[in-house]
Amino acid sequence: MSMQNQNKKNASKSIEIVASREGQPFLCPKCHDPLFVGFDHDVEVDICQKCKGLWVDVIREKDLLEMKPEVFTIDELKRLRKLYQPLPRSEKSSGYVPCPVCRILMWRRNWGSYSGVIVDRCEAHGTWYDDQEVEKLREFVKLGGIEYEKYFSAATAISEVDMKLMRKAHELDMRIDSAYQRARYYSLLGF
């Protein structure tokens, strides 16, 4: 089998059996149809056949998004910052949806800070990705989006510390100037 055919085979989502937890069927948080156990890039996920959404457990999310620990130099991160273009935001959702595991409403948030992909996340159990969101996030990761976010966070923190130091230095300069003016005034008065 050629490498290209193997990659196509691995990229496809295969659906096998109805997902369940503690004997109860696992339901799609969006359309409430049963989820099916399947594999996406060799990672076990639960897939909705109707809306094409997918549930991934917390421990499998990094594997699903193909997040590899890579080291970027500061120069590479600066280059990525200049080249970075956020992916377009996904379509608007109808609102908050319950976690398929605990049935508590999940948080809706931008995956990362700059991906532009809004996902539904239960911190305890996993993340719900609507159709095509996983692919968008894989592209975000490949473009260096995670490293960009780390760099931007560090640069922002350094900038904030620098501003605090400058304010403190200015404040100290003002206090020294005020003390100098008082000392000069007192010396003119003969104290």
PDB file of C-alpha atoms in Angstrom:
ATOM      1  CA  MET A   1       0.000   0.000   0.000  1.00  0.00           C
ATOM      2  CA  SER A   2       1.432   3.401  -0.946  1.00  0.00           C
ATOM      3  CA  MET A   3       2.189   5.993   1.741  1.00  0.00           C
ATOM      4  CA  GLN A   4      -0.479   8.311   0.324  1.00  0.00           C
ATOM      5  CA  ASN A   5      -3.161   5.591   0.540  1.00  0.00           C
ATOM      6  CA  GLN A   6      -2.020   4.739   4.087  1.00  0.00           C
ATOM      7  CA  ASN A   7      -2.355   8.403   5.103  1.00  0.00           C
ATOM      8  CA  LYS A   8      -5.845   8.580   3.577  1.00  0.00           C
ATOM      9  CA  LYS A   9      -6.806   5.432   5.469  1.00  0.00           C
ATOM     10  CA  ASN A  10      -5.518   6.868   8.772  1.00  0.00           C
ATOM     11  CA  ALA A  11      -7.198  10.226   8.142  1.00  0.00           C
ATOM     12  CA  SER A  12     -10.669   8.785   7.690  1.00  0.00           C
ATOM     13  CA  LYS A  13     -13.018   8.481  10.634  1.00  0.00           C
ATOM     14  CA  SER A  14     -14.140   4.915  11.110  1.00  0.00           C
ATOM     15  CA  ILE A  15     -17.330   4.223  13.051  1.00  0.00           C
ATOM     16  CA  GLU A  16     -17.791   0.929  14.843  1.00  0.00           C
ATOM     17  CA  ILE A  17     -20.193   0.558  17.794  1.00  0.00           C
ATOM     18  CA  VAL A  18     -22.595   2.709  19.843  1.00  0.00           C
ATOM     19  CA  ALA A  19     -20.721   4.497  22.627  1.00  0.00           C
ATOM     20  CA  SER A  20     -21.943   4.042  26.175  1.00  0.00           C
ATOM     21  CA  ARG A  21     -20.908   4.944  29.701  1.00  0.00           C
ATOM     22  CA  GLU A  22     -22.036   2.985  32.718  1.00  0.00           C
ATOM     23  CA  GLY A  23     -24.529   1.097  30.562  1.00  0.00           C
ATOM     24  CA  GLN A  24     -26.175   4.283  29.261  1.00  0.00           C
ATOM     25  CA  PRO A  25     -25.913   5.314  25.599  1.00  0.00           C
ATOM     26  CA  PHE A  26     -23.571   8.225  25.017  1.00  0.00           C
ATOM     27  CA  LEU A  27     -25.595  11.022  23.350  1.00  0.00           C
ATOM     28  CA  CYS A  28     -24.514  13.882  21.122  1.00  0.00           C
ATOM     29  CA  PRO A  29     -24.684  17.148  23.086  1.00  0.00           C
ATOM     30  CA  LYS A  30     -25.944  18.998  19.980  1.00  0.00           C
ATOM     31  CA  CYS A  31     -28.554  16.763  18.310  1.00  0.00           C
ATOM     32  CA  HIS A  32     -29.050  14.146  21.067  1.00  0.00           C
ATOM     33  CA  ASP A  33     -28.508  11.173  18.728  1.00  0.00           C
ATOM     34  CA  PRO A  34     -26.346   8.268  19.946  1.00  0.00           C
ATOM     35  CA  LEU A  35     -22.589   8.635  19.516  1.00  0.00           C
ATOM     36  CA  PHE A  36     -20.568   5.859  17.922  1.00  0.00           C
ATOM     37  CA  VAL A  37     -17.097   4.716  18.907  1.00  0.00           C
ATOM     38  CA  GLY A  38     -14.669   5.439  16.104  1.00  0.00           C
ATOM     39  CA  PHE A  39     -11.096   6.346  15.341  1.00  0.00           C
ATOM     40  CA  ASP A  40      -9.751   9.580  13.920  1.00  0.00           C
ATOM     41  CA  HIS A  41      -6.026   9.399  13.066  1.00  0.00           C
ATOM     42  CA  ASP A  42      -5.749   6.275  15.250  1.00  0.00           C
ATOM     43  CA  VAL A  43      -7.246   8.066  18.272  1.00  0.00           C
ATOM     44  CA  GLU A  44     -10.432   6.684  19.810  1.00  0.00           C
ATOM     45  CA  VAL A  45     -13.257   9.231  19.689  1.00  0.00           C
ATOM     46  CA  ASP A  46     -17.045   9.236  19.876  1.00  0.00           C
ATOM     47  CA  ILE A  47     -18.687  10.467  16.654  1.00  0.00           C
ATOM     48  CA  CYS A  48     -22.184  11.699  15.859  1.00  0.00           C
ATOM     49  CA  GLN A  49     -23.317  10.430  12.469  1.00  0.00           C
ATOM     50  CA  LYS A  50     -25.932  13.165  12.142  1.00  0.00           C
ATOM     51  CA  CYS A  51     -24.017  16.417  12.834  1.00  0.00           C
ATOM     52  CA  LYS A  52     -20.504  14.950  12.306  1.00  0.00           C
ATOM     53  CA  GLY A  53     -19.375  16.320  15.687  1.00  0.00           C
ATOM     54  CA  LEU A  54     -16.870  14.412  17.749  1.00  0.00           C
ATOM     55  CA  TRP A  55     -16.157  13.897  21.448  1.00  0.00           C
ATOM     56  CA  VAL A  56     -12.643  13.279  22.677  1.00  0.00           C
ATOM     57  CA  ASP A  57     -11.651  12.467  26.240  1.00  0.00           C
ATOM     58  CA  VAL A  58      -9.218  14.794  28.013  1.00  0.00           C
ATOM     59  CA  ILE A  59      -6.356  12.271  27.916  1.00  0.00           C
ATOM     60  CA  ARG A  60      -6.619  11.765  24.130  1.00  0.00           C
ATOM     61  CA  GLU A  61      -6.986  15.384  23.007  1.00  0.00           C
ATOM     62  CA  LYS A  62      -3.277  16.106  22.411  1.00  0.00           C
ATOM     63  CA  ASP A  63      -2.937  12.950  20.326  1.00  0.00           C
ATOM     64  CA  LEU A  64      -6.041  13.835  18.289  1.00  0.00           C
ATOM     65  CA  LEU A  65      -4.731  17.330  17.507  1.00  0.00           C
ATOM     66  CA  GLU A  66      -1.280  15.923  16.737  1.00  0.00           C
ATOM     67  CA  MET A  67       0.388  18.191  19.288  1.00  0.00           C
ATOM     68  CA  LYS A  68       4.035  17.277  19.440  1.00  0.00           C
ATOM     69  CA  PRO A  69       6.441  18.958  21.846  1.00  0.00           C
ATOM     70  CA  GLU A  70       8.636  21.005  19.520  1.00  0.00           C
ATOM     71  CA  VAL A  71      11.198  23.573  20.467  1.00  0.00           C
ATOM     72  CA  PHE A  72      11.225  26.873  18.607  1.00  0.00           C
ATOM     73  CA  THR A  73      13.926  29.509  18.918  1.00  0.00           C
ATOM     74  CA  ILE A  74      13.000  33.091  19.789  1.00  0.00           C
ATOM     75  CA  ASP A  75      13.763  34.143  16.202  1.00  0.00           C
ATOM     76  CA  GLU A  76      11.421  31.452  14.848  1.00  0.00           C
ATOM     77  CA  LEU A  77       8.704  32.580  17.254  1.00  0.00           C
ATOM     78  CA  LYS A  78       9.116  36.199  16.134  1.00  0.00           C
ATOM     79  CA  ARG A  79       8.860  35.047  12.509  1.00  0.00           C
ATOM     80  CA  LEU A  80       5.730  33.039  13.340  1.00  0.00           C
ATOM     81  CA  ARG A  81       4.236  36.092  15.021  1.00  0.00           C
ATOM     82  CA  LYS A  82       4.718  38.129  11.842  1.00  0.00           C
ATOM     83  CA  LEU A  83       3.332  35.362   9.611  1.00  0.00           C
ATOM     84  CA  TYR A  84       0.532  34.186  11.870  1.00  0.00           C
ATOM     85  CA  GLN A  85      -2.967  34.581  10.469  1.00  0.00           C
ATOM     86  CA  PRO A  86      -5.781  33.342  12.681  1.00  0.00           C
ATOM     87  CA  LEU A  87      -8.100  30.784  11.151  1.00  0.00           C
ATOM     88  CA  PRO A  88     -11.617  32.014  10.403  1.00  0.00           C
ATOM     89  CA  ARG A  89     -14.084  31.616  13.238  1.00  0.00           C
ATOM     90  CA  SER A  90     -16.440  28.703  13.000  1.00  0.00           C
ATOM     91  CA  GLU A  91     -20.146  29.307  12.519  1.00  0.00           C
ATOM     92  CA  LYS A  92     -22.191  30.541  15.443  1.00  0.00           C
ATOM     93  CA  SER A  93     -23.656  27.952  17.752  1.00  0.00           C
ATOM     94  CA  SER A  94     -27.103  27.680  19.201  1.00  0.00           C
ATOM     95  CA  GLY A  95     -25.772  27.921  22.768  1.00  0.00           C
ATOM     96  CA  TYR A  96     -24.303  25.907  25.570  1.00  0.00           C
ATOM     97  CA  VAL A  97     -24.533  22.130  25.421  1.00  0.00           C
ATOM     98  CA  PRO A  98     -24.247  19.468  28.138  1.00  0.00           C
ATOM     99  CA  CYS A  99     -21.227  17.221  28.597  1.00  0.00           C
ATOM    100  CA  PRO A 100     -22.104  13.745  27.302  1.00  0.00           C
ATOM    101  CA  VAL A 101     -20.534  12.222  30.441  1.00  0.00           C
ATOM    102  CA  CYS A 102     -21.765  14.305  33.398  1.00  0.00           C
ATOM    103  CA  ARG A 103     -24.617  16.192  31.602  1.00  0.00           C
ATOM    104  CA  ILE A 104     -23.456  19.536  33.104  1.00  0.00           C
ATOM    105  CA  LEU A 105     -23.331  22.438  30.630  1.00  0.00           C
ATOM    106  CA  MET A 106     -19.888  22.798  29.087  1.00  0.00           C
ATOM    107  CA  TRP A 107     -17.876  26.000  28.755  1.00  0.00           C
ATOM    108  CA  ARG A 108     -17.760  27.520  25.262  1.00  0.00           C
ATOM    109  CA  ARG A 109     -14.409  29.024  24.566  1.00  0.00           C
ATOM    110  CA  ASN A 110     -11.834  29.795  21.948  1.00  0.00           C
ATOM    111  CA  TRP A 111      -9.450  26.846  21.800  1.00  0.00           C
ATOM    112  CA  GLY A 112      -6.191  28.416  22.891  1.00  0.00           C
ATOM    113  CA  SER A 113      -6.281  32.179  22.619  1.00  0.00           C
ATOM    114  CA  TYR A 114      -5.931  32.843  18.905  1.00  0.00           C
ATOM    115  CA  SER A 115      -7.213  29.789  17.018  1.00  0.00           C
ATOM    116  CA  GLY A 116     -10.616  31.268  16.230  1.00  0.00           C
ATOM    117  CA  VAL A 117     -12.202  27.855  16.834  1.00  0.00           C
ATOM    118  CA  ILE A 118     -14.865  27.878  19.550  1.00  0.00           C
ATOM    119  CA  VAL A 119     -15.226  24.492  21.254  1.00  0.00           C
ATOM    120  CA  ASP A 120     -17.377  23.107  24.058  1.00  0.00           C
ATOM    121  CA  ARG A 121     -15.244  21.861  26.953  1.00  0.00           C
ATOM    122  CA  CYS A 122     -15.896  19.964  30.165  1.00  0.00           C
ATOM    123  CA  GLU A 123     -12.719  20.358  32.224  1.00  0.00           C
ATOM    124  CA  ALA A 124     -13.277  17.001  33.907  1.00  0.00           C
ATOM    125  CA  HIS A 125     -14.178  14.847  30.908  1.00  0.00           C
ATOM    126  CA  GLY A 126     -13.246  16.206  27.493  1.00  0.00           C
ATOM    127  CA  THR A 127     -14.016  18.429  24.532  1.00  0.00           C
ATOM    128  CA  TRP A 128     -16.753  18.472  21.899  1.00  0.00           C
ATOM    129  CA  TYR A 129     -15.632  19.459  18.408  1.00  0.00           C
ATOM    130  CA  ASP A 130     -18.177  20.348  15.753  1.00  0.00           C
ATOM    131  CA  ASP A 131     -17.627  19.169  12.182  1.00  0.00           C
ATOM    132  CA  GLN A 132     -14.258  20.332  10.722  1.00  0.00           C
ATOM    133  CA  GLU A 133     -13.028  21.932  13.970  1.00  0.00           C
ATOM    134  CA  VAL A 134     -10.406  19.240  14.595  1.00  0.00           C
ATOM    135  CA  GLU A 135      -8.978  19.784  11.120  1.00  0.00           C
ATOM    136  CA  LYS A 136      -8.822  23.563  11.684  1.00  0.00           C
ATOM    137  CA  LEU A 137      -7.025  23.041  14.995  1.00  0.00           C
ATOM    138  CA  ARG A 138      -4.544  20.606  13.465  1.00  0.00           C
ATOM    139  CA  GLU A 139      -3.706  23.318  10.931  1.00  0.00           C
ATOM    140  CA  PHE A 140      -3.398  25.873  13.759  1.00  0.00           C
ATOM    141  CA  VAL A 141      -0.940  23.572  15.542  1.00  0.00           C
ATOM    142  CA  LYS A 142       1.044  22.952  12.328  1.00  0.00           C
ATOM    143  CA  LEU A 143       1.315  26.709  11.704  1.00  0.00           C
ATOM    144  CA  GLY A 144       2.976  27.095  15.111  1.00  0.00           C
ATOM    145  CA  GLY A 145      -0.089  28.560  16.821  1.00  0.00           C
ATOM    146  CA  ILE A 146       0.664  27.016  20.209  1.00  0.00           C
ATOM    147  CA  GLU A 147       4.248  28.264  20.168  1.00  0.00           C
ATOM    148  CA  TYR A 148       2.999  31.683  19.075  1.00  0.00           C
ATOM    149  CA  GLU A 149       0.621  31.768  22.048  1.00  0.00           C
ATOM    150  CA  LYS A 150       3.448  30.817  24.416  1.00  0.00           C
ATOM    151  CA  TYR A 151       5.694  33.490  22.934  1.00  0.00           C
ATOM    152  CA  PHE A 152       2.939  36.115  23.006  1.00  0.00           C
ATOM    153  CA  SER A 153       2.083  35.267  26.645  1.00  0.00           C
ATOM    154  CA  ALA A 154       5.736  35.540  27.652  1.00  0.00           C
ATOM    155  CA  ALA A 155       6.203  38.785  25.705  1.00  0.00           C
ATOM    156  CA  THR A 156       3.057  40.250  27.291  1.00  0.00           C
ATOM    157  CA  ALA A 157       4.206  39.253  30.790  1.00  0.00           C
ATOM    158  CA  ILE A 158       7.643  40.770  30.197  1.00  0.00           C
ATOM    159  CA  SER A 159       6.048  43.957  28.877  1.00  0.00           C
ATOM    160  CA  GLU A 160       3.812  44.197  31.965  1.00  0.00           C
ATOM    161  CA  VAL A 161       6.800  43.734  34.291  1.00  0.00           C
ATOM    162  CA  ASP A 162       8.748  46.335  32.301  1.00  0.00           C
ATOM    163  CA  MET A 163       5.867  48.841  32.648  1.00  0.00           C
ATOM    164  CA  LYS A 164       5.652  48.218  36.402  1.00  0.00           C
ATOM    165  CA  LEU A 165       9.398  48.758  36.742  1.00  0.00           C
ATOM    166  CA  MET A 166       9.209  51.989  34.736  1.00  0.00           C
ATOM    167  CA  ARG A 167       6.324  53.273  36.900  1.00  0.00           C
ATOM    168  CA  LYS A 168       8.226  52.361  40.055  1.00  0.00           C
ATOM    169  CA  ALA A 169      11.399  54.056  38.782  1.00  0.00           C
ATOM    170  CA  HIS A 170       9.413  57.193  37.912  1.00  0.00           C
ATOM    171  CA  GLU A 171       7.774  57.128  41.333  1.00  0.00           C
ATOM    172  CA  LEU A 172      11.185  56.816  43.014  1.00  0.00           C
ATOM    173  CA  ASP A 173      12.578  59.642  40.859  1.00  0.00           C
ATOM    174  CA  MET A 174       9.688  61.859  41.963  1.00  0.00           C
ATOM    175  CA  ARG A 175      10.279  60.992  45.633  1.00  0.00           C
ATOM    176  CA  ILE A 176      14.018  61.666  45.298  1.00  0.00           C
ATOM    177  CA  ASP A 177      13.317  64.969  43.514  1.00  0.00           C
ATOM    178  CA  SER A 178      10.823  65.952  46.220  1.00  0.00           C
ATOM    179  CA  ALA A 179      13.287  65.051  48.978  1.00  0.00           C
ATOM    180  CA  TYR A 180      16.033  67.019  47.210  1.00  0.00           C
ATOM    181  CA  GLN A 181      13.726  70.061  46.886  1.00  0.00           C
ATOM    182  CA  ARG A 182      12.849  69.888  50.618  1.00  0.00           C
ATOM    183  CA  ALA A 183      16.512  69.542  51.587  1.00  0.00           C
ATOM    184  CA  ARG A 184      17.419  72.553  49.455  1.00  0.00           C
ATOM    185  CA  TYR A 185      14.542  74.587  50.897  1.00  0.00           C
ATOM    186  CA  TYR A 186      15.573  73.704  54.455  1.00  0.00           C
ATOM    187  CA  SER A 187      19.221  74.578  53.728  1.00  0.00           C
ATOM    188  CA  LEU A 188      18.128  78.004  52.418  1.00  0.00           C
ATOM    189  CA  LEU A 189      16.182  78.533  55.635  1.00  0.00           C
ATOM    190  CA  GLY A 190      19.271  77.603  57.624  1.00  0.00           C
ATOM    191  CA  PHE A 191      18.114  74.337  59.143  1.00  0.00           C
TER     192      PHE A 191
END
